[in-house]
mmCIF file of C-alpha atoms and ligand atoms in Angstrom:
data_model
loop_
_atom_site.group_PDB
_atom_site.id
_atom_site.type_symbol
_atom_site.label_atom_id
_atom_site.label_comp_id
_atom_site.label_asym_id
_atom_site.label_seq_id
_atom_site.Cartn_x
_atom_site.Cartn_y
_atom_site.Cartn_z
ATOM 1 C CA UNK A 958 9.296 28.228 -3.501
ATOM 2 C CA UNK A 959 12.228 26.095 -3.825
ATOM 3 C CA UNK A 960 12.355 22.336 -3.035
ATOM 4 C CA UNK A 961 15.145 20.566 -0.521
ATOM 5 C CA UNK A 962 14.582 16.810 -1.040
ATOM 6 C CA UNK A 963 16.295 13.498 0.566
ATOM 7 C CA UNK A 964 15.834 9.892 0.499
ATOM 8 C CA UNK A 965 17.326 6.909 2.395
ATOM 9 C CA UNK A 966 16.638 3.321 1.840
ATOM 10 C CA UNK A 967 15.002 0.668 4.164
ATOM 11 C CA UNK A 968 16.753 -2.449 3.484
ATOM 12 C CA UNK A 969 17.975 -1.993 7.188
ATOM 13 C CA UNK A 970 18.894 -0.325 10.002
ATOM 14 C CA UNK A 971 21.031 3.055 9.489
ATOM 15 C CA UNK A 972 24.273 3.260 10.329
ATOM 16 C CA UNK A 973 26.123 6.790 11.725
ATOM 17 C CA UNK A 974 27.125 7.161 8.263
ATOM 18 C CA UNK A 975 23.686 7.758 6.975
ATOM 19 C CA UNK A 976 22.885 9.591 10.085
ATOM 20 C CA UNK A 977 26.149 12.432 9.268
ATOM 21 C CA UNK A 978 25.997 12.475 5.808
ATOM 22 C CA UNK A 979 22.183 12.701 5.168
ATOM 23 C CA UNK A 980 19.843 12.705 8.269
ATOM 24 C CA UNK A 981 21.553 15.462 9.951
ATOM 25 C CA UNK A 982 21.938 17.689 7.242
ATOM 26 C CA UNK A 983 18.611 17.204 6.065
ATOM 27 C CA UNK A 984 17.279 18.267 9.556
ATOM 28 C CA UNK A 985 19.291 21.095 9.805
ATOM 29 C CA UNK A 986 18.666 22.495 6.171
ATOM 30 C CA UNK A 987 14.704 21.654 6.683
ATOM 31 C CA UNK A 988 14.503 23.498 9.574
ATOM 32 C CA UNK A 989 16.466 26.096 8.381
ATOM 33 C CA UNK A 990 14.189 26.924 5.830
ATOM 34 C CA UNK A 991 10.886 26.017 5.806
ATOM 35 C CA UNK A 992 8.990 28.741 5.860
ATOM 36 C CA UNK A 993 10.160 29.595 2.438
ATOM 37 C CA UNK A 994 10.705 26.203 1.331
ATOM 38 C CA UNK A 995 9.013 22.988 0.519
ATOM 39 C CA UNK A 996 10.601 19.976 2.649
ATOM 40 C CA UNK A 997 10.424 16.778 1.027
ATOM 41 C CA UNK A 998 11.077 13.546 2.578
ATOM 42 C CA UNK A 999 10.492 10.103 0.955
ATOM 43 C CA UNK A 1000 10.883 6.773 1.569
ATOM 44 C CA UNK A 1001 12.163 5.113 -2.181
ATOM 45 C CA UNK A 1002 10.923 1.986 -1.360
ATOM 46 C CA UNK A 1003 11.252 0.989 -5.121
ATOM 47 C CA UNK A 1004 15.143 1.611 -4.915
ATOM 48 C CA UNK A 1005 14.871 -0.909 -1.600
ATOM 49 C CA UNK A 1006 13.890 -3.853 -3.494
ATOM 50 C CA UNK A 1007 16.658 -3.716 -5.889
ATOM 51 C CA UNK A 1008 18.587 -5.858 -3.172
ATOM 52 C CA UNK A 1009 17.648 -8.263 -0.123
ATOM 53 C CA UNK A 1010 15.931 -6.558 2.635
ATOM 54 C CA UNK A 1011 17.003 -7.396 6.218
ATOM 55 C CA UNK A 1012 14.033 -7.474 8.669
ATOM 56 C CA UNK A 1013 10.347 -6.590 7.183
ATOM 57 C CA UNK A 1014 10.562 -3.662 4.682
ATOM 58 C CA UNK A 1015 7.087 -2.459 6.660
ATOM 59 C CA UNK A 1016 8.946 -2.120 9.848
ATOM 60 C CA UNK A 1017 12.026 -0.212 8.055
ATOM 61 C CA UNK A 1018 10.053 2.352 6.743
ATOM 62 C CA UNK A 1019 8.156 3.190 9.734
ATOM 63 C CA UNK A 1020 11.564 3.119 11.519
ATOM 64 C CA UNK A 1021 13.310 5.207 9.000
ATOM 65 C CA UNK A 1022 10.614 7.927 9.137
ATOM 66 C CA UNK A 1023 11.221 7.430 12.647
ATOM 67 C CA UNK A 1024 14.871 8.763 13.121
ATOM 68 C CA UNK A 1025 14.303 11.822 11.172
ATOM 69 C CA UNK A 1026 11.637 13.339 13.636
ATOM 70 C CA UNK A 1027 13.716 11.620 15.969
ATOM 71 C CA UNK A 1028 17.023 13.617 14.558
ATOM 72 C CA UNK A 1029 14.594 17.234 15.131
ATOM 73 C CA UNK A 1030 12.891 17.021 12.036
ATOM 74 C CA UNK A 1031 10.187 20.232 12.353
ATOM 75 C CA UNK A 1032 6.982 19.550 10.904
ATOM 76 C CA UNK A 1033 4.672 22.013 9.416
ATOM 77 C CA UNK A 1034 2.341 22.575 6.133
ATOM 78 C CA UNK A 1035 5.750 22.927 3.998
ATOM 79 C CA UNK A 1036 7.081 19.881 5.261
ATOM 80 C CA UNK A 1037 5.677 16.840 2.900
ATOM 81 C CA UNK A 1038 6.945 13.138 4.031
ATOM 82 C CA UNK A 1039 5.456 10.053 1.320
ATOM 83 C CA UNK A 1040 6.320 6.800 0.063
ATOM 84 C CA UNK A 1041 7.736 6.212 -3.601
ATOM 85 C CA UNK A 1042 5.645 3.751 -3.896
ATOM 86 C CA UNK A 1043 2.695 5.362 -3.193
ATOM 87 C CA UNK A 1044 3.312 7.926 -6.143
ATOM 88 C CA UNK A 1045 2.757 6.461 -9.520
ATOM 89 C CA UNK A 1046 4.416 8.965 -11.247
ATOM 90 C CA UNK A 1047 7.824 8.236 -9.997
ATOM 91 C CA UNK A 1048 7.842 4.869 -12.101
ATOM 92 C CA UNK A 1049 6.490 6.648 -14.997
ATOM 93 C CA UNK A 1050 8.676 9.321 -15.241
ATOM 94 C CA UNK A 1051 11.236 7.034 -14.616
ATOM 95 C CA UNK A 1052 10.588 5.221 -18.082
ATOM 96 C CA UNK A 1053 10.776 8.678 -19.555
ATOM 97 C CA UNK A 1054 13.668 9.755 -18.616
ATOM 98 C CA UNK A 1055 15.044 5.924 -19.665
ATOM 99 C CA UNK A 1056 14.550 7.408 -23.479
ATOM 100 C CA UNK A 1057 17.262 10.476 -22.466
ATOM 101 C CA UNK A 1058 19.854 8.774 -20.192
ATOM 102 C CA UNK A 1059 22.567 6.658 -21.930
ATOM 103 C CA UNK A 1060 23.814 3.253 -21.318
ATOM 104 C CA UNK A 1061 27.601 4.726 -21.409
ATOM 105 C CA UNK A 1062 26.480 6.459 -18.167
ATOM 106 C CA UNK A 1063 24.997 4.639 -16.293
ATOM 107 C CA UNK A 1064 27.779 1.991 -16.786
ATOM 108 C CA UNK A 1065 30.286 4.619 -15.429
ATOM 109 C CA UNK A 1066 28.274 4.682 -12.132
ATOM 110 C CA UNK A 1067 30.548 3.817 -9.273
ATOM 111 C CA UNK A 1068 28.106 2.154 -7.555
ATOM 112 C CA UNK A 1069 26.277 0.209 -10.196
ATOM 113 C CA UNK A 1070 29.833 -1.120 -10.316
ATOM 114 C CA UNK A 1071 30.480 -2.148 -7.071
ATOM 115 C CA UNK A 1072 27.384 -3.379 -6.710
ATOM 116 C CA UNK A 1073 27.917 -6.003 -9.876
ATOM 117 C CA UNK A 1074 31.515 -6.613 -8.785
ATOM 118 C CA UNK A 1075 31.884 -10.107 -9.461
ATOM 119 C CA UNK A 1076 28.365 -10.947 -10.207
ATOM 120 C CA UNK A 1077 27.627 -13.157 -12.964
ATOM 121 C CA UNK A 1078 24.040 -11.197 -13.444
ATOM 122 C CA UNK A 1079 22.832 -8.113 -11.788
ATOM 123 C CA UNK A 1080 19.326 -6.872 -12.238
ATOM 124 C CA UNK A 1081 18.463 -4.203 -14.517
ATOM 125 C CA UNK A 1082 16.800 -2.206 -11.260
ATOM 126 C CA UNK A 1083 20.831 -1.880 -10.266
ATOM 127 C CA UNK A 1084 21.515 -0.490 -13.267
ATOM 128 C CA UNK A 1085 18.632 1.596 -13.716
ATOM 129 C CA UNK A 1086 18.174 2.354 -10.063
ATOM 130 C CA UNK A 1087 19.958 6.404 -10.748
ATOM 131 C CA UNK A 1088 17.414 7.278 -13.476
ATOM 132 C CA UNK A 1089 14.607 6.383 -11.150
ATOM 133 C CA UNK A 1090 16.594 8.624 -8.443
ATOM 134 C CA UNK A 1091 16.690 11.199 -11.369
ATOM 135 C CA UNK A 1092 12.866 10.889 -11.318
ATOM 136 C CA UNK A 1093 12.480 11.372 -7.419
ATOM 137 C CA UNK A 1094 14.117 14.875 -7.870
ATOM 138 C CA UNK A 1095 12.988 16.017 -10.868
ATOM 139 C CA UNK A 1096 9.151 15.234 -10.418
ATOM 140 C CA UNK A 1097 9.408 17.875 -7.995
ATOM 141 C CA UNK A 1098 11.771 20.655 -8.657
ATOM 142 C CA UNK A 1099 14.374 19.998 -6.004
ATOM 143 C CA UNK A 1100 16.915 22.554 -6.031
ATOM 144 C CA UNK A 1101 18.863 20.818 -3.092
ATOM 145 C CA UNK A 1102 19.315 17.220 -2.220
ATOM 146 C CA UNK A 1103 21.374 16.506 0.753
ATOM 147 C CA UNK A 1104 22.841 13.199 0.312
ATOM 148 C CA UNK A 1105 26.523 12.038 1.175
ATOM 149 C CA UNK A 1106 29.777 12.229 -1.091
ATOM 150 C CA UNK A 1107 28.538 8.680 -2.584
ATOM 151 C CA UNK A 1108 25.574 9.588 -4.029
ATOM 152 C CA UNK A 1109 27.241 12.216 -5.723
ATOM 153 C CA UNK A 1110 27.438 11.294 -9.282
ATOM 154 C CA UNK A 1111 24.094 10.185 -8.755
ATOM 155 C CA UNK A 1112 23.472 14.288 -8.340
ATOM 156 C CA UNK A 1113 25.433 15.091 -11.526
ATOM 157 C CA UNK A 1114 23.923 12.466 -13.496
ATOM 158 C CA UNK A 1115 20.371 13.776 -12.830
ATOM 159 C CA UNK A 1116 21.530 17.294 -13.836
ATOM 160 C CA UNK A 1117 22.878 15.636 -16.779
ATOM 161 C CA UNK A 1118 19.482 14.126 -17.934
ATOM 162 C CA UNK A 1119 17.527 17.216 -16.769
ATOM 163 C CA UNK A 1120 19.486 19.418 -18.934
ATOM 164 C CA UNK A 1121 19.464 17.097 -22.217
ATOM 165 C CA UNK A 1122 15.905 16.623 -21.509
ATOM 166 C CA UNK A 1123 15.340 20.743 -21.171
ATOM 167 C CA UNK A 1124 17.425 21.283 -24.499
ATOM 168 C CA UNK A 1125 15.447 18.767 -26.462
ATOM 169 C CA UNK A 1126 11.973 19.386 -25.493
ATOM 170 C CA UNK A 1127 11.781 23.022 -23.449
ATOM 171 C CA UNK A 1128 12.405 24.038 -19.911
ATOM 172 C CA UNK A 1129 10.399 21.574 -18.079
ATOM 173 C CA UNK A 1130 12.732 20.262 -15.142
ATOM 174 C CA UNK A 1131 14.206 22.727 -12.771
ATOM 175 C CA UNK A 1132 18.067 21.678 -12.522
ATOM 176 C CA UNK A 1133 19.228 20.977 -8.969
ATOM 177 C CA UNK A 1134 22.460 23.041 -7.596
ATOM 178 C CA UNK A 1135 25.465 21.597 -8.638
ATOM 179 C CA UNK A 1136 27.837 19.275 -5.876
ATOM 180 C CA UNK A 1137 29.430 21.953 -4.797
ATOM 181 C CA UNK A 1138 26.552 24.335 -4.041
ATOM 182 C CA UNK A 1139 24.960 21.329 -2.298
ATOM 183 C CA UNK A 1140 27.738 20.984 -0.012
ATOM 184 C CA UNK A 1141 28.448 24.018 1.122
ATOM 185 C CA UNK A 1142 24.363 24.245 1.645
ATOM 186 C CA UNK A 1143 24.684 21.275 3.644
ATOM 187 C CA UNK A 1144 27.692 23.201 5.677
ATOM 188 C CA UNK A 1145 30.468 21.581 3.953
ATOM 189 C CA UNK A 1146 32.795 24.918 3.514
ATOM 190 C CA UNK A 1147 35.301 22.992 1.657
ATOM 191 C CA UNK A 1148 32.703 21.629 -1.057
ATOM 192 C CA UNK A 1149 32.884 18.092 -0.567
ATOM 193 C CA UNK A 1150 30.108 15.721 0.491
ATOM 194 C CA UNK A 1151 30.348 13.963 3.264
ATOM 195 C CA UNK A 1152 31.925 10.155 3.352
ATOM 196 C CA UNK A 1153 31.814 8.721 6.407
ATOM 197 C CA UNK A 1154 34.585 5.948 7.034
ATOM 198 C CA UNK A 1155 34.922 2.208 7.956
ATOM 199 C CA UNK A 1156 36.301 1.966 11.228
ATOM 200 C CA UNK A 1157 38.917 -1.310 11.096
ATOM 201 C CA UNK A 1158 39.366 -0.393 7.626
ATOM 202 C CA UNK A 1159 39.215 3.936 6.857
ATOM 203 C CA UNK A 1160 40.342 3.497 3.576
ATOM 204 C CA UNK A 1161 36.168 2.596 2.665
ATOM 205 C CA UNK A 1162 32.668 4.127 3.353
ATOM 206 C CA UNK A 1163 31.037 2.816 6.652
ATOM 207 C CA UNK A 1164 28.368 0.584 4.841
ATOM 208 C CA UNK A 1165 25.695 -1.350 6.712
ATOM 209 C CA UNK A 1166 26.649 -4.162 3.652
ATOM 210 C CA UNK A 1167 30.702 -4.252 5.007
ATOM 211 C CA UNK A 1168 30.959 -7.422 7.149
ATOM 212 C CA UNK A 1169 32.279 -7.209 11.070
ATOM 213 C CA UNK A 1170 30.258 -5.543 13.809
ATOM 214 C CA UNK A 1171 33.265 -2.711 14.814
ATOM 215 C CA UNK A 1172 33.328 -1.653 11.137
ATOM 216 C CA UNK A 1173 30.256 0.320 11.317
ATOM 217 C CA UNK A 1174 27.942 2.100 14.185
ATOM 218 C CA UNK A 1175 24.558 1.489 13.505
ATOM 219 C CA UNK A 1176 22.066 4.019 14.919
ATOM 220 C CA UNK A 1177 20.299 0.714 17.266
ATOM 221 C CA UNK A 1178 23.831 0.000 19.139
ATOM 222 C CA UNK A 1179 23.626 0.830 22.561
ATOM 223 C CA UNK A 1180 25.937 3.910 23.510
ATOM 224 C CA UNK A 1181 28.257 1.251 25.615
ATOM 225 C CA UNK A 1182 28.265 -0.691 22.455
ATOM 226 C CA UNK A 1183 29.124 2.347 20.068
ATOM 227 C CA UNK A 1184 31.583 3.616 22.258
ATOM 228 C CA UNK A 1185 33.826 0.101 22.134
ATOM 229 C CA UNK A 1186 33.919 0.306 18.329
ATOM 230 C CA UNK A 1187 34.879 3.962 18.357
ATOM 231 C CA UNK A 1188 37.714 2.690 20.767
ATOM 232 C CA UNK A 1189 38.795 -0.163 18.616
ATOM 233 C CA UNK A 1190 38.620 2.130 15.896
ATOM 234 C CA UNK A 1191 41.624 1.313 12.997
ATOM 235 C CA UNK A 1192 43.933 4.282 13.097
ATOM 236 C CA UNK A 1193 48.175 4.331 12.061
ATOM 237 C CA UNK A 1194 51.261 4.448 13.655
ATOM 238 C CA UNK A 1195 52.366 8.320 12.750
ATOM 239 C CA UNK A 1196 52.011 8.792 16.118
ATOM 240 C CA UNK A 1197 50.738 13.043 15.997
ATOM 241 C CA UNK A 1198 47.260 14.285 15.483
ATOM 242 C CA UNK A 1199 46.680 15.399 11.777
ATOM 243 C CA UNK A 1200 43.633 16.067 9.481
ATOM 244 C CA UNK A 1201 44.985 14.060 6.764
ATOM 245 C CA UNK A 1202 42.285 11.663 4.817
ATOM 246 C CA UNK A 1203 45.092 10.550 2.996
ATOM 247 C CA UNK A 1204 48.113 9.834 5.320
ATOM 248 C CA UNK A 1205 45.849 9.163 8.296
ATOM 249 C CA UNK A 1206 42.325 8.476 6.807
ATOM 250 C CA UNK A 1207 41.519 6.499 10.701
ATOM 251 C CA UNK A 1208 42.371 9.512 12.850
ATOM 252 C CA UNK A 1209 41.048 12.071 9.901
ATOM 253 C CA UNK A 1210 37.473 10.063 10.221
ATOM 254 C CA UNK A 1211 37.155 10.517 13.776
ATOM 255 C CA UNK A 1212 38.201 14.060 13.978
ATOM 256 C CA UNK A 1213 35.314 14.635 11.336
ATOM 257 C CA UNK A 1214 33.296 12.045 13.371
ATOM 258 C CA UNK A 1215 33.577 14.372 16.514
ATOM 259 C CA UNK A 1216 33.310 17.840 14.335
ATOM 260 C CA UNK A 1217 29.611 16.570 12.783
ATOM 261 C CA UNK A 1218 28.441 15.183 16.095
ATOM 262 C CA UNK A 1219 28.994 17.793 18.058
ATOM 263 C CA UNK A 1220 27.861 20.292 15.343
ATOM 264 C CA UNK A 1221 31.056 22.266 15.907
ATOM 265 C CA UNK A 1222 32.931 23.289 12.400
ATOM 266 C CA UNK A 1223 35.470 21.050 11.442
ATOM 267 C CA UNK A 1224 38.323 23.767 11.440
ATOM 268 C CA UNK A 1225 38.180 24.197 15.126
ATOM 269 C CA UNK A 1226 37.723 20.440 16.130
ATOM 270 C CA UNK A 1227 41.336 19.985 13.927
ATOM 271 C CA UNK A 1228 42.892 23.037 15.725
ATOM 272 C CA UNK A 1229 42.291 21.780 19.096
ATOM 273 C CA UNK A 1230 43.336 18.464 18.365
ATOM 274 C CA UNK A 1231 46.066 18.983 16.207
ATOM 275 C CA UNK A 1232 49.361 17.891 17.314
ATOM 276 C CA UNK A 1233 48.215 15.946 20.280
ATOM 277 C CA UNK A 1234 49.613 12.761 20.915
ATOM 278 C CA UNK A 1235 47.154 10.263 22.395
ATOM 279 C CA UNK A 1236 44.953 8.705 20.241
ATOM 280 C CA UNK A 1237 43.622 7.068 23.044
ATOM 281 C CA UNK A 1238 42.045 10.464 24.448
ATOM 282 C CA UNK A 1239 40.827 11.367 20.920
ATOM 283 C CA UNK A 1240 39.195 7.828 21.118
ATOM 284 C CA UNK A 1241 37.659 8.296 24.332
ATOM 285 C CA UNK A 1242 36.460 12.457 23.405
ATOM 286 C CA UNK A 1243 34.916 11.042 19.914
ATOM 287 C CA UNK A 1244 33.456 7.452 22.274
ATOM 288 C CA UNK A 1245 31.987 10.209 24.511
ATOM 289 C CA UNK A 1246 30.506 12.706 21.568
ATOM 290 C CA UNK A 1247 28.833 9.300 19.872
ATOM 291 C CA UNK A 1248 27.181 7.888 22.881
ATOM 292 C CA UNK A 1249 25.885 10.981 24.245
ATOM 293 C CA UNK A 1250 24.331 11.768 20.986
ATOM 294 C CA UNK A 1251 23.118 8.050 20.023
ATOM 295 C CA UNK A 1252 21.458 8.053 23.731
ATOM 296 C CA UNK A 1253 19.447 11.194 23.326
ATOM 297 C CA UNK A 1254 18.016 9.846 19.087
ATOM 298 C CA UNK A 1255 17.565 6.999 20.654
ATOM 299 C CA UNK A 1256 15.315 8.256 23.255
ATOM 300 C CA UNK A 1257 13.476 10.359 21.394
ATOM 301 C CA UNK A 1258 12.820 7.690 18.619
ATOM 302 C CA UNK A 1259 11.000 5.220 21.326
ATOM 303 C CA UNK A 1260 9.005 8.173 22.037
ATOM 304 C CA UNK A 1261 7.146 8.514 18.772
ATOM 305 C CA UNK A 1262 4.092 6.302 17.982
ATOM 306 C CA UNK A 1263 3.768 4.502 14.722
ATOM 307 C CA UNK A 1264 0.642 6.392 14.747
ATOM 308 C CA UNK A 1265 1.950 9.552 13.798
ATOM 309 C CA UNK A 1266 3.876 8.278 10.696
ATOM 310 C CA UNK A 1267 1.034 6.734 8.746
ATOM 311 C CA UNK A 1268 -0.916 10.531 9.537
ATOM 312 C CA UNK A 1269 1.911 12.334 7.747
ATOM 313 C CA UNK A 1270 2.378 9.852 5.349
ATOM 314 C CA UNK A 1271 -1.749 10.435 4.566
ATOM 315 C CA UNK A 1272 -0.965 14.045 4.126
ATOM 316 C CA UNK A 1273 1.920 13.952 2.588
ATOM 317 C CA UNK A 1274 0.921 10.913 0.092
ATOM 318 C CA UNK A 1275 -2.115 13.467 -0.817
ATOM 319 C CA UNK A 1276 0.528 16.346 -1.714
ATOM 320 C CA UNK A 1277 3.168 14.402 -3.649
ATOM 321 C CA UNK A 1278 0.468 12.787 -5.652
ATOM 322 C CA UNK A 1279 -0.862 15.819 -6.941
ATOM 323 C CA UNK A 1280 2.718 17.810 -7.130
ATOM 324 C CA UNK A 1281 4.163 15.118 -9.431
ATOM 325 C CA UNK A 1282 1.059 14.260 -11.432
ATOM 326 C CA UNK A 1283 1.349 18.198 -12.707
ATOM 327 C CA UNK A 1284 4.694 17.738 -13.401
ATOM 328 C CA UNK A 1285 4.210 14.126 -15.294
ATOM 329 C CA UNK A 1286 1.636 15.853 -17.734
ATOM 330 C CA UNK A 1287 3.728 18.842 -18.743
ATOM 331 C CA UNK A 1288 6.754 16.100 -19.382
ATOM 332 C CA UNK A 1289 4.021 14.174 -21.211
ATOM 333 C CA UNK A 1290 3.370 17.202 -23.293
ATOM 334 C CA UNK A 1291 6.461 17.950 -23.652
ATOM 335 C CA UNK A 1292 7.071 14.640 -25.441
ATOM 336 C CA UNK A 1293 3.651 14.657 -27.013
ATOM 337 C CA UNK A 1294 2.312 11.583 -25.517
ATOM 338 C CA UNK A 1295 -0.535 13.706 -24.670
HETATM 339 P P1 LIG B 239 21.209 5.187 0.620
HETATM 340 O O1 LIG B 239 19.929 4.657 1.143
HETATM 341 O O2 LIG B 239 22.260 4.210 0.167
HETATM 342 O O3 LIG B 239 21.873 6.126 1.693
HETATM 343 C C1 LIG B 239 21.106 7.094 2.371
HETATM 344 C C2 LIG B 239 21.916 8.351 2.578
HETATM 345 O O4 LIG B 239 23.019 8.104 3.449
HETATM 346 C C3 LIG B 239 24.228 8.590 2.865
HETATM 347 N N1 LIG B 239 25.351 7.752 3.315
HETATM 348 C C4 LIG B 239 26.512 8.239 3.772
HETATM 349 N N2 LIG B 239 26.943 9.502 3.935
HETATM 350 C C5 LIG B 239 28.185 9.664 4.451
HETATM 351 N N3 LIG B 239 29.010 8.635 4.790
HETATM 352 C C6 LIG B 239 28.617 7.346 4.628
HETATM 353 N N4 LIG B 239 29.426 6.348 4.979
HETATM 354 C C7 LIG B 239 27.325 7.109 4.101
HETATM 355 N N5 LIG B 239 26.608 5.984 3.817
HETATM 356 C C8 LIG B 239 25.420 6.403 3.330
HETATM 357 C C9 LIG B 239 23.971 8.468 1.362
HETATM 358 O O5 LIG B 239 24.835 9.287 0.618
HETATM 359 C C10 LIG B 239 22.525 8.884 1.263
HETATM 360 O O6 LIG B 239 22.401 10.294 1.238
HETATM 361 N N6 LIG B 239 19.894 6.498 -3.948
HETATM 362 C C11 LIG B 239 19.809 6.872 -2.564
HETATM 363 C C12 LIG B 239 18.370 7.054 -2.074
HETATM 364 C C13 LIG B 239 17.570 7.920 -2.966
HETATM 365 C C14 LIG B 239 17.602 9.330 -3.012
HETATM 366 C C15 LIG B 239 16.689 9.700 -4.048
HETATM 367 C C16 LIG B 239 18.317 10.294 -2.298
HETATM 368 C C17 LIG B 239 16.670 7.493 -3.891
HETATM 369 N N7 LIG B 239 16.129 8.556 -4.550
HETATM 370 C C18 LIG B 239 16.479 11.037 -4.363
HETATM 371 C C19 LIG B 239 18.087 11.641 -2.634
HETATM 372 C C20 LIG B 239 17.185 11.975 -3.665
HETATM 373 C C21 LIG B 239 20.466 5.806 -1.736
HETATM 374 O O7 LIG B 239 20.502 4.671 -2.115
HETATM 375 O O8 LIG B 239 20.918 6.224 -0.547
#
């Protein structure tokens, strides 16, 4: 059986970014396949306290589990949802795989980088923080990861390791697909990841970290709310309708905006628009798409009782434990520490 696996931080609230690029996908892939896959969700609460934590990290986990059922997430014996934390073994293999990853690589990490911009010190969790994603994967085999376009080289880097570790001491990891697989897996035809943008300034990622409420939608606004920033939205003054990241990365963001939330491909949401000359009723079509969508995960979200979480997190705690701890001992062989 093959492995899809996904993780998403709690140091907040999601934003639609996090929603498009990983949530959805995940949801659709998952349910795509599991009846011949193992579905694994996790929480990496170790990768969370690398950085400040808005709210109570308690609360964010049980919220983040949340969305995905929330999002459609199907649940059945397959379908394993745990807590880093709760799984020694990620922290162990993590030191492991310390003694094959180089420092020249990790410093070429774009967002171990951004993240130390400026800094006078950064902790070492920042800089280690993509072998212990390395770890998450490996420990169990994951063939596909659906993440967005900016955890990326996070994906090749873990390859990387896995196949230095394979040639040095035997084929113990299973290397996941490479970007491009993973895209087009995750529906991407043209084998890019998905980057959501900034709205006032499309030239960025939407990041819950990027200061100014209209820059980002986060998955609590109210659709009334959400639909004002989508309207406010940064876009240029070509004045025509064109899929064009580079020319028109505002207008290019909401066309793929409106393509992902309606779950129509992105070819034909271009070709209707295309050519048209109000942005205003692009604004107001892509407003529409965001609310209506925000409105139903946000109903089905209040619907689901804390209860529930901690049961699959019992179950799935149970699984993971024993999945990884087989996989830890034939790495420790492997290295003869046992
Ligand atoms: P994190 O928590 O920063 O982000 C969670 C997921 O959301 C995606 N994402 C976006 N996608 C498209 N457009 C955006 N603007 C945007 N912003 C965020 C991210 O790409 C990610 O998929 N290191 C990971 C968590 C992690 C993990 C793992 C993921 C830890 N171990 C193992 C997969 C497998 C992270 O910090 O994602």
């Amino acid at each position: 059986m093959k492995t899809i696996l996904t993780g998403l931080r709690i140091n907040s609230d999601l934003q639609l970014g996090n929603y498009l690029g990983a949530i959805a996908p995940m949801v659709r892939l998952a349910n795509a396949h599991n009846k011949d896959h193992r579905i694994n969700f996790f929480i990496p609460d170790l990768h969370s306290i690398i950085s400040n934590i808005d709210g109570d990290l308690q609360t964010n986990i049980i919220r983040n589990v949340k969305y995905y059922l929330a999002a459609g997430l199907e649940i059945n014996d397959n379908v394993h949802i745990y807590r880093q934390s709760y799984v020694p073994a990620h922290s162990e293999l993590n030191w492991i795989l310390n003694c094959s990853a180089t420092m020249g690589e990790l410093n070429r990490m774009t967002q171990y980088k951004e993240k130390g911009e400026g800094k006078s010190s950064v902790n070492v969790g920042i800089f280690d923080y993509p072998v212990l994603m390395a770890a998450d994967i490996l420990l169990y085999d994951a063939t596909y990861v659906p993440v967005g376009e900016d955890q990326f080289q996070h994906l090749e880097l873990t390859r990387n390791i896995a196949t230095r570790f394979n040639h040095k001491y035997g084929e113990i990891f299973t290397i996941p697909a490479p970007t491009a697989e993973q895209a087009k897996a995750m529906g991407q035809d043209d084998g890019k990841g998905i980057r959501i943008r900034d709205l006032t300034n499309p030239e960025k990622k939407m990041s819950k970290s990027t200061p100014g409420e209209n820059s980002k939608i986060m998955l609590s606004d109210t659709p009334a709310v959400a639909a004002k920033k989508i309207m406010s939205a940064t876009t240029d003054s070509v004045g025509t309708i064109r899929f064009d990241m580079f020319n028109q990365p505002g207008i290019s963001n909401l066309l793929q905006i409106e393509a992902l939330v309606t779950n129509t491909p992105l070819q034909e949401v271009i070709s209707t628009w295309s050519g048209e000359t109000s942005y205003g009723d692009l604004k107001q079509k892509v407003a529409s798409s965001v609310s209506t969508m925000l409105a139903e995960l946000q109903a089905k979200f209040a619907a689901i009782p804390d209860e529930l979480i901690y049961e699959l997190f019992a179950s799935g705690e149970k699984y993971a434990n024993e999945a990884a701890n087989i996989k830890l001992l034939a790495v420790q062989k492997a290295v003869n520490l046992r």
